[in-house]
């Protein structure tokens, strides 16, 4: 298949009659009075026709060819170039597959190690006022929609506050100053740590504990959240995950938005379970340090398991590790004493 036209030699305004021929093996030949040259089609630059300007082919040595029939040559070259790319993909599928696997591995490493590390680094750069504001607003929202004032007596509240002060004095200082708040919640025994250092303990949890050491094991777990700044880290991490997933999908509307929300939920659930396990490990270490035993913690978790039996959903849906897994970790720590 050949096309007539004219060519310009390199760095010259001369206009020579020429012929362009497509050859087998994805080659192209330019012939004119000055000589003949063969080139791979992939190395020929094609400037498409625009308005009255014709199609122009530029060769690696500087020769330019302008055909008489630009449309026919453009169609033929586009078909040949598609064949070239397909041929390359057929020959290099192992390299392409390896590249896909490499990208997938990098994404896994980014979500499993990069984002958690970056989140913790960014938390240390945030002003203290941010954590204080988030904690205050969270407690205000909980008090308005979920929690009720404690029903414990004034004497019992004073006793618990003194117990908390003594416990805090026995452990290393946390990044934020801990303070105790007592509330009533009908959903069952629970406690939670807020970003500003507030630890909220429900009346039902106080009533469930048989000894101060048992209650302190839960307080130490919450102090572990403060030690590692899990609340603020989780907020920063969720923002980074949302941003990363949105950038990868290229949009955050419609169906993509549903996938985005689901992906962020699954990832943050896994990170939350890791945070809970880290807080458990902190509590175990401090129980051993303060009491010389983790037995009160094991007893308290067994009581919690009995009190919440049948209330837990699927473990993958929970932010906490399964209670059985937590008890096994505590039992292992007890055996190691």
mmCIF file of C-alpha atoms in Angstrom:
data_model
loop_
_atom_site.group_PDB
_atom_site.id
_atom_site.type_symbol
_atom_site.label_atom_id
_atom_site.label_comp_id
_atom_site.label_asym_id
_atom_site.label_seq_id
_atom_site.Cartn_x
_atom_site.Cartn_y
_atom_site.Cartn_z
ATOM 1 C CA UNK A 1 0.000 0.000 0.000
ATOM 2 C CA UNK A 2 1.575 3.268 -1.199
ATOM 3 C CA UNK A 3 0.791 6.991 -1.230
ATOM 4 C CA UNK A 4 2.199 9.720 -3.420
ATOM 5 C CA UNK A 5 3.159 13.127 -2.110
ATOM 6 C CA UNK A 6 6.243 15.236 -1.554
ATOM 7 C CA UNK A 7 8.899 15.456 1.160
ATOM 8 C CA UNK A 8 11.186 18.067 2.700
ATOM 9 C CA UNK A 9 14.754 16.915 3.502
ATOM 10 C CA UNK A 10 16.044 17.725 6.992
ATOM 11 C CA UNK A 11 16.716 21.450 7.576
ATOM 12 C CA UNK A 12 15.740 22.266 3.996
ATOM 13 C CA UNK A 13 12.883 24.024 2.224
ATOM 14 C CA UNK A 14 13.368 21.814 -0.856
ATOM 15 C CA UNK A 15 10.258 20.051 -2.093
ATOM 16 C CA UNK A 16 10.856 16.596 -3.621
ATOM 17 C CA UNK A 17 8.407 14.149 -5.156
ATOM 18 C CA UNK A 18 8.128 11.162 -2.865
ATOM 19 C CA UNK A 19 6.286 7.919 -2.217
ATOM 20 C CA UNK A 20 5.348 6.365 1.136
ATOM 21 C CA UNK A 21 4.884 2.594 1.448
ATOM 22 C CA UNK A 22 3.621 0.468 4.340
ATOM 23 C CA UNK A 23 5.792 -2.628 4.771
ATOM 24 C CA UNK A 24 5.334 -5.838 6.775
ATOM 25 C CA UNK A 25 6.516 -6.047 10.397
ATOM 26 C CA UNK A 26 5.139 -2.591 11.218
ATOM 27 C CA UNK A 27 7.678 -0.808 8.988
ATOM 28 C CA UNK A 28 7.254 2.225 6.727
ATOM 29 C CA UNK A 29 9.394 3.274 3.719
ATOM 30 C CA UNK A 30 9.990 6.753 2.349
ATOM 31 C CA UNK A 31 11.349 7.032 -1.206
ATOM 32 C CA UNK A 32 12.357 10.201 -3.055
ATOM 33 C CA UNK A 33 15.068 11.400 -5.439
ATOM 34 C CA UNK A 34 17.472 11.759 -2.477
ATOM 35 C CA UNK A 35 17.188 8.137 -1.394
ATOM 36 C CA UNK A 36 15.098 5.565 0.461
ATOM 37 C CA UNK A 37 14.658 5.006 4.196
ATOM 38 C CA UNK A 38 12.834 2.405 6.309
ATOM 39 C CA UNK A 39 11.521 3.195 9.798
ATOM 40 C CA UNK A 40 9.330 1.473 12.382
ATOM 41 C CA UNK A 41 5.875 3.029 12.325
ATOM 42 C CA UNK A 42 6.083 3.604 16.092
ATOM 43 C CA UNK A 43 8.992 6.051 15.553
ATOM 44 C CA UNK A 44 7.168 8.217 12.995
ATOM 45 C CA UNK A 45 5.445 11.314 14.347
ATOM 46 C CA UNK A 46 2.089 12.068 12.713
ATOM 47 C CA UNK A 47 0.678 15.599 12.841
ATOM 48 C CA UNK A 48 -3.016 15.289 11.864
ATOM 49 C CA UNK A 49 -4.535 17.570 9.246
ATOM 50 C CA UNK A 50 -6.235 20.675 10.587
ATOM 51 C CA UNK A 51 -8.534 22.769 8.400
ATOM 52 C CA UNK A 52 -6.725 23.237 5.110
ATOM 53 C CA UNK A 53 -3.413 22.097 6.551
ATOM 54 C CA UNK A 54 -2.476 18.602 5.298
ATOM 55 C CA UNK A 55 -1.317 15.597 7.270
ATOM 56 C CA UNK A 56 2.428 15.712 7.979
ATOM 57 C CA UNK A 57 4.697 12.789 8.853
ATOM 58 C CA UNK A 58 8.011 13.582 10.527
ATOM 59 C CA UNK A 59 10.713 10.890 10.505
ATOM 60 C CA UNK A 60 13.465 10.423 13.090
ATOM 61 C CA UNK A 61 16.156 11.863 10.796
ATOM 62 C CA UNK A 62 14.145 15.034 10.139
ATOM 63 C CA UNK A 63 12.528 14.171 6.795
ATOM 64 C CA UNK A 64 8.910 15.293 6.443
ATOM 65 C CA UNK A 65 6.329 13.724 4.124
ATOM 66 C CA UNK A 66 3.058 15.367 3.044
ATOM 67 C CA UNK A 67 0.671 13.043 1.131
ATOM 68 C CA UNK A 68 -1.748 13.974 -1.630
ATOM 69 C CA UNK A 69 -4.534 12.029 0.143
ATOM 70 C CA UNK A 70 -4.256 12.871 3.820
ATOM 71 C CA UNK A 71 -7.457 11.111 4.941
ATOM 72 C CA UNK A 72 -6.601 7.726 3.448
ATOM 73 C CA UNK A 73 -3.059 7.741 4.836
ATOM 74 C CA UNK A 74 -4.234 8.866 8.293
ATOM 75 C CA UNK A 75 -6.768 6.006 8.460
ATOM 76 C CA UNK A 76 -4.166 3.446 7.389
ATOM 77 C CA UNK A 77 -1.552 4.651 9.879
ATOM 78 C CA UNK A 78 -4.020 4.699 12.767
ATOM 79 C CA UNK A 79 -4.911 1.087 12.033
ATOM 80 C CA UNK A 80 -1.251 0.151 11.854
ATOM 81 C CA UNK A 81 -0.485 1.937 15.138
ATOM 82 C CA UNK A 82 -3.316 0.074 16.875
ATOM 83 C CA UNK A 83 -1.813 -3.132 15.621
ATOM 84 C CA UNK A 84 1.570 -2.074 16.984
ATOM 85 C CA UNK A 85 0.174 -1.441 20.475
ATOM 86 C CA UNK A 86 -1.751 -4.723 20.457
ATOM 87 C CA UNK A 87 1.369 -6.551 19.376
ATOM 88 C CA UNK A 88 3.346 -4.934 22.202
ATOM 89 C CA UNK A 89 0.706 -5.892 24.768
ATOM 90 C CA UNK A 90 0.678 -9.477 23.512
ATOM 91 C CA UNK A 91 4.463 -9.683 23.846
ATOM 92 C CA UNK A 92 4.727 -7.961 27.221
ATOM 93 C CA UNK A 93 1.736 -9.298 29.195
ATOM 94 C CA UNK A 94 4.039 -10.550 31.962
ATOM 95 C CA UNK A 95 5.498 -7.059 32.435
ATOM 96 C CA UNK A 96 2.007 -5.556 32.428
ATOM 97 C CA UNK A 97 0.741 -8.122 34.942
ATOM 98 C CA UNK A 98 3.765 -7.452 37.140
ATOM 99 C CA UNK A 99 3.080 -3.723 36.984
ATOM 100 C CA UNK A 100 -0.540 -4.245 38.023
ATOM 101 C CA UNK A 101 0.528 -6.415 40.959
ATOM 102 C CA UNK A 102 3.141 -3.835 41.978
ATOM 103 C CA UNK A 103 0.556 -1.061 41.977
ATOM 104 C CA UNK A 104 -1.836 -3.236 44.012
ATOM 105 C CA UNK A 105 0.918 -4.007 46.532
ATOM 106 C CA UNK A 106 1.800 -0.320 46.851
ATOM 107 C CA UNK A 107 -1.850 0.481 47.510
ATOM 108 C CA UNK A 108 -2.049 -2.191 50.216
ATOM 109 C CA UNK A 109 1.117 -0.860 51.860
ATOM 110 C CA UNK A 110 -0.211 2.689 51.652
ATOM 111 C CA UNK A 111 -3.433 1.796 53.466
ATOM 112 C CA UNK A 112 -1.873 -0.637 55.961
ATOM 113 C CA UNK A 113 1.284 1.308 56.887
ATOM 114 C CA UNK A 114 1.480 4.654 55.104
ATOM 115 C CA UNK A 115 -1.836 6.173 56.190
ATOM 116 C CA UNK A 116 -1.621 5.086 59.857
ATOM 117 C CA UNK A 117 1.906 6.464 60.157
ATOM 118 C CA UNK A 118 0.987 9.688 58.383
ATOM 119 C CA UNK A 119 -2.120 10.083 60.565
ATOM 120 C CA UNK A 120 -0.141 9.855 63.785
ATOM 121 C CA UNK A 121 2.435 12.302 62.472
ATOM 122 C CA UNK A 122 -0.239 14.810 61.504
ATOM 123 C CA UNK A 123 -1.970 14.546 64.887
ATOM 124 C CA UNK A 124 1.181 15.822 66.600
ATOM 125 C CA UNK A 125 1.128 18.871 64.305
ATOM 126 C CA UNK A 126 -2.452 19.843 65.179
ATOM 127 C CA UNK A 127 -2.938 22.610 67.772
ATOM 128 C CA UNK A 128 -4.148 21.430 71.195
ATOM 129 C CA UNK A 129 -7.238 23.586 70.727
ATOM 130 C CA UNK A 130 -8.461 21.251 67.982
ATOM 131 C CA UNK A 131 -8.560 18.184 70.251
ATOM 132 C CA UNK A 132 -10.144 20.243 73.041
ATOM 133 C CA UNK A 133 -12.861 21.584 70.745
ATOM 134 C CA UNK A 134 -13.634 18.149 69.270
ATOM 135 C CA UNK A 135 -13.890 16.607 72.748
ATOM 136 C CA UNK A 136 -16.154 19.338 74.091
ATOM 137 C CA UNK A 137 -18.479 19.197 71.099
ATOM 138 C CA UNK A 138 -18.624 15.396 71.222
ATOM 139 C CA UNK A 139 -19.598 15.330 74.904
ATOM 140 C CA UNK A 140 -22.200 18.061 74.329
ATOM 141 C CA UNK A 141 -23.743 16.039 71.492
ATOM 142 C CA UNK A 142 -23.749 12.855 73.586
ATOM 143 C CA UNK A 143 -25.394 14.653 76.502
ATOM 144 C CA UNK A 144 -28.060 16.098 74.217
ATOM 145 C CA UNK A 145 -28.978 12.959 72.304
ATOM 146 C CA UNK A 146 -27.768 9.856 74.151
ATOM 147 C CA UNK A 147 -26.555 10.199 77.744
ATOM 148 C CA UNK A 148 -28.283 11.218 80.936
ATOM 149 C CA UNK A 149 -26.908 12.621 84.211
ATOM 150 C CA UNK A 150 -25.474 10.034 86.583
ATOM 151 C CA UNK A 151 -27.798 8.550 89.189
ATOM 152 C CA UNK A 152 -24.951 7.686 91.574
ATOM 153 C CA UNK A 153 -24.944 9.318 94.986
ATOM 154 C CA UNK A 154 -22.735 12.310 95.699
ATOM 155 C CA UNK A 155 -20.624 10.192 98.040
ATOM 156 C CA UNK A 156 -20.140 7.478 95.419
ATOM 157 C CA UNK A 157 -19.230 10.071 92.770
ATOM 158 C CA UNK A 158 -16.647 11.645 95.090
ATOM 159 C CA UNK A 159 -15.187 8.205 95.841
ATOM 160 C CA UNK A 160 -14.883 7.393 92.128
ATOM 161 C CA UNK A 161 -13.220 10.724 91.325
ATOM 162 C CA UNK A 162 -10.661 10.162 94.091
ATOM 163 C CA UNK A 163 -10.038 6.630 92.824
ATOM 164 C CA UNK A 164 -9.483 8.013 89.326
ATOM 165 C CA UNK A 165 -7.045 10.678 90.555
ATOM 166 C CA UNK A 166 -4.991 8.047 92.395
ATOM 167 C CA UNK A 167 -4.923 5.808 89.340
ATOM 168 C CA UNK A 168 -3.784 8.607 87.007
ATOM 169 C CA UNK A 169 -0.980 9.447 89.436
ATOM 170 C CA UNK A 170 0.318 5.861 89.188
ATOM 171 C CA UNK A 171 0.689 5.735 85.397
ATOM 172 C CA UNK A 172 2.912 7.718 83.001
ATOM 173 C CA UNK A 173 1.494 11.113 81.914
ATOM 174 C CA UNK A 174 -0.704 11.024 78.814
ATOM 175 C CA UNK A 175 -0.542 13.633 76.007
ATOM 176 C CA UNK A 176 -3.771 15.219 77.323
ATOM 177 C CA UNK A 177 -4.793 15.627 80.979
ATOM 178 C CA UNK A 178 -7.358 12.915 81.900
ATOM 179 C CA UNK A 179 -10.581 13.824 83.688
ATOM 180 C CA UNK A 180 -13.525 11.668 84.708
ATOM 181 C CA UNK A 181 -17.183 12.209 83.798
ATOM 182 C CA UNK A 182 -20.012 9.984 85.046
ATOM 183 C CA UNK A 183 -23.153 9.438 83.013
ATOM 184 C CA UNK A 184 -26.133 7.086 82.774
ATOM 185 C CA UNK A 185 -26.874 5.109 79.614
ATOM 186 C CA UNK A 186 -29.593 2.522 79.255
ATOM 187 C CA UNK A 187 -27.784 0.514 76.557
ATOM 188 C CA UNK A 188 -25.490 -1.241 79.019
ATOM 189 C CA UNK A 189 -22.071 -1.004 80.711
ATOM 190 C CA UNK A 190 -19.625 1.088 78.752
ATOM 191 C CA UNK A 191 -16.905 3.727 78.885
ATOM 192 C CA UNK A 192 -15.314 5.937 76.268
ATOM 193 C CA UNK A 193 -12.415 8.348 75.907
ATOM 194 C CA UNK A 194 -12.725 11.694 74.124
ATOM 195 C CA UNK A 195 -10.014 13.651 72.346
ATOM 196 C CA UNK A 196 -9.714 16.314 75.079
ATOM 197 C CA UNK A 197 -8.867 13.758 77.796
ATOM 198 C CA UNK A 198 -12.399 13.232 79.086
ATOM 199 C CA UNK A 199 -13.205 9.652 80.066
ATOM 200 C CA UNK A 200 -16.947 9.030 80.305
ATOM 201 C CA UNK A 201 -17.969 6.093 82.520
ATOM 202 C CA UNK A 202 -21.534 4.799 82.623
ATOM 203 C CA UNK A 203 -23.290 4.006 85.912
ATOM 204 C CA UNK A 204 -23.935 0.456 84.762
ATOM 205 C CA UNK A 205 -20.191 -0.142 84.339
ATOM 206 C CA UNK A 206 -19.516 1.121 87.867
ATOM 207 C CA UNK A 207 -22.210 -1.206 89.215
ATOM 208 C CA UNK A 208 -20.823 -4.156 87.243
ATOM 209 C CA UNK A 209 -17.358 -3.905 88.831
ATOM 210 C CA UNK A 210 -17.009 -5.813 92.114
ATOM 211 C CA UNK A 211 -13.690 -4.204 93.105
ATOM 212 C CA UNK A 212 -11.862 -0.918 92.397
ATOM 213 C CA UNK A 213 -9.178 -2.869 90.534
ATOM 214 C CA UNK A 214 -11.746 -4.304 88.144
ATOM 215 C CA UNK A 215 -13.123 -0.845 87.337
ATOM 216 C CA UNK A 216 -9.592 0.531 87.037
ATOM 217 C CA UNK A 217 -8.784 -2.072 84.381
ATOM 218 C CA UNK A 218 -11.405 -0.436 82.157
ATOM 219 C CA UNK A 219 -10.189 3.041 83.056
ATOM 220 C CA UNK A 220 -6.680 1.981 82.087
ATOM 221 C CA UNK A 221 -8.005 0.809 78.718
ATOM 222 C CA UNK A 222 -9.477 4.276 78.153
ATOM 223 C CA UNK A 223 -6.231 5.891 79.313
ATOM 224 C CA UNK A 224 -4.554 3.805 76.627
ATOM 225 C CA UNK A 225 -6.716 5.549 74.027
ATOM 226 C CA UNK A 226 -5.510 8.882 75.402
ATOM 227 C CA UNK A 227 -1.900 7.726 75.444
ATOM 228 C CA UNK A 228 -1.982 6.871 71.741
ATOM 229 C CA UNK A 229 -4.387 9.730 70.822
ATOM 230 C CA UNK A 230 -6.640 7.263 69.050
ATOM 231 C CA UNK A 231 -9.606 9.614 68.661
ATOM 232 C CA UNK A 232 -7.760 12.366 66.793
ATOM 233 C CA UNK A 233 -5.708 9.827 64.858
ATOM 234 C CA UNK A 234 -8.923 8.130 63.757
ATOM 235 C CA UNK A 235 -10.424 11.427 62.588
ATOM 236 C CA UNK A 236 -7.322 12.348 60.580
ATOM 237 C CA UNK A 237 -7.032 8.824 59.206
ATOM 238 C CA UNK A 238 -10.665 8.769 58.057
ATOM 239 C CA UNK A 239 -10.178 12.079 56.266
ATOM 240 C CA UNK A 240 -7.044 10.784 54.527
ATOM 241 C CA UNK A 241 -8.751 7.535 53.506
ATOM 242 C CA UNK A 242 -11.761 9.385 52.127
ATOM 243 C CA UNK A 243 -9.502 11.700 50.148
ATOM 244 C CA UNK A 244 -7.342 8.849 48.823
ATOM 245 C CA UNK A 245 -10.315 6.726 47.732
ATOM 246 C CA UNK A 246 -11.997 9.737 46.106
ATOM 247 C CA UNK A 247 -8.814 10.514 44.161
ATOM 248 C CA UNK A 248 -8.522 6.918 42.986
ATOM 249 C CA UNK A 249 -12.153 6.703 41.870
ATOM 250 C CA UNK A 250 -11.963 10.131 40.251
ATOM 251 C CA UNK A 251 -15.319 11.198 41.637
ATOM 252 C CA UNK A 252 -17.419 11.124 44.786
ATOM 253 C CA UNK A 253 -20.958 11.274 43.428
ATOM 254 C CA UNK A 254 -23.675 8.762 42.650
ATOM 255 C CA UNK A 255 -22.662 5.106 42.708
ATOM 256 C CA UNK A 256 -18.990 5.972 43.293
ATOM 257 C CA UNK A 257 -20.024 7.760 46.487
ATOM 258 C CA UNK A 258 -21.606 4.548 47.803
ATOM 259 C CA UNK A 259 -18.457 2.563 47.117
ATOM 260 C CA UNK A 260 -16.402 5.352 48.670
ATOM 261 C CA UNK A 261 -18.417 5.290 51.891
ATOM 262 C CA UNK A 262 -18.338 1.495 52.077
ATOM 263 C CA UNK A 263 -14.595 1.321 51.486
ATOM 264 C CA UNK A 264 -13.844 3.949 54.102
ATOM 265 C CA UNK A 265 -16.127 2.155 56.590
ATOM 266 C CA UNK A 266 -14.410 -1.208 56.133
ATOM 267 C CA UNK A 267 -10.920 0.286 56.380
ATOM 268 C CA UNK A 268 -11.682 2.371 59.467
ATOM 269 C CA UNK A 269 -13.316 -0.614 61.195
ATOM 270 C CA UNK A 270 -10.067 -2.552 60.802
ATOM 271 C CA UNK A 271 -8.021 0.351 62.138
ATOM 272 C CA UNK A 272 -10.431 0.760 65.092
ATOM 273 C CA UNK A 273 -9.973 -2.865 66.095
ATOM 274 C CA UNK A 274 -6.213 -2.338 65.995
ATOM 275 C CA UNK A 275 -6.612 0.727 68.245
ATOM 276 C CA UNK A 276 -8.708 -1.271 70.722
ATOM 277 C CA UNK A 277 -6.107 -4.031 70.805
ATOM 278 C CA UNK A 278 -3.406 -1.406 71.434
ATOM 279 C CA UNK A 279 -5.439 0.080 74.303
ATOM 280 C CA UNK A 280 -5.913 -3.422 75.759
ATOM 281 C CA UNK A 281 -2.150 -3.995 75.631
ATOM 282 C CA UNK A 282 -1.583 -0.674 77.427
ATOM 283 C CA UNK A 283 -4.087 -1.640 80.124
ATOM 284 C CA UNK A 284 -2.456 -5.052 80.609
ATOM 285 C CA UNK A 285 0.982 -3.488 81.020
ATOM 286 C CA UNK A 286 -0.286 -0.891 83.508
ATOM 287 C CA UNK A 287 -2.325 -3.463 85.483
ATOM 288 C CA UNK A 288 0.861 -5.465 85.887
ATOM 289 C CA UNK A 289 2.715 -2.299 86.902
ATOM 290 C CA UNK A 290 0.122 -1.013 89.394
ATOM 291 C CA UNK A 291 -1.318 -4.244 90.801
ATOM 292 C CA UNK A 292 1.287 -6.834 89.874
ATOM 293 C CA UNK A 293 -1.490 -8.902 88.284
ATOM 294 C CA UNK A 294 -3.882 -8.807 85.325
ATOM 295 C CA UNK A 295 -6.414 -11.039 87.089
ATOM 296 C CA UNK A 296 -8.810 -8.137 87.934
ATOM 297 C CA UNK A 297 -8.882 -7.213 84.255
ATOM 298 C CA UNK A 298 -9.636 -10.784 83.256
ATOM 299 C CA UNK A 299 -12.442 -10.934 85.830
ATOM 300 C CA UNK A 300 -13.911 -7.640 84.594
ATOM 301 C CA UNK A 301 -13.869 -8.699 80.974
ATOM 302 C CA UNK A 302 -15.566 -11.969 81.883
ATOM 303 C CA UNK A 303 -18.290 -9.985 83.659
ATOM 304 C CA UNK A 304 -18.623 -7.723 80.613
ATOM 305 C CA UNK A 305 -18.945 -10.740 78.352
ATOM 306 C CA UNK A 306 -21.732 -12.145 80.531
ATOM 307 C CA UNK A 307 -23.516 -8.776 80.745
ATOM 308 C CA UNK A 308 -23.416 -8.209 76.976
ATOM 309 C CA UNK A 309 -24.025 -11.804 75.850
ATOM 310 C CA UNK A 310 -26.098 -11.900 72.685
ATOM 311 C CA UNK A 311 -25.815 -8.148 72.077
ATOM 312 C CA UNK A 312 -22.742 -8.203 69.856
ATOM 313 C CA UNK A 313 -23.144 -8.148 66.069
ATOM 314 C CA UNK A 314 -20.770 -9.790 63.581
ATOM 315 C CA UNK A 315 -17.143 -9.272 64.555
ATOM 316 C CA UNK A 316 -16.297 -7.668 61.200
ATOM 317 C CA UNK A 317 -18.964 -5.040 61.945
ATOM 318 C CA UNK A 318 -17.601 -4.243 65.396
ATOM 319 C CA UNK A 319 -14.934 -1.675 66.227
ATOM 320 C CA UNK A 320 -13.753 -3.943 69.065
ATOM 321 C CA UNK A 321 -11.959 -7.261 68.671
ATOM 322 C CA UNK A 322 -14.122 -10.240 69.644
ATOM 323 C CA UNK A 323 -14.451 -10.575 73.415
ATOM 324 C CA UNK A 324 -13.159 -14.131 73.242
ATOM 325 C CA UNK A 325 -10.001 -12.921 71.492
ATOM 326 C CA UNK A 326 -9.537 -10.252 74.158
ATOM 327 C CA UNK A 327 -9.968 -12.755 76.961
ATOM 328 C CA UNK A 328 -7.447 -15.066 75.309
ATOM 329 C CA UNK A 329 -4.924 -12.196 75.164
ATOM 330 C CA UNK A 330 -5.513 -11.438 78.847
ATOM 331 C CA UNK A 331 -5.175 -15.110 79.774
ATOM 332 C CA UNK A 332 -1.894 -15.289 77.854
ATOM 333 C CA UNK A 333 -0.627 -12.244 79.760
ATOM 334 C CA UNK A 334 -1.679 -13.863 83.052
ATOM 335 C CA UNK A 335 0.199 -17.032 82.214
ATOM 336 C CA UNK A 336 3.294 -14.998 81.362
ATOM 337 C CA UNK A 337 3.388 -13.402 84.846
#
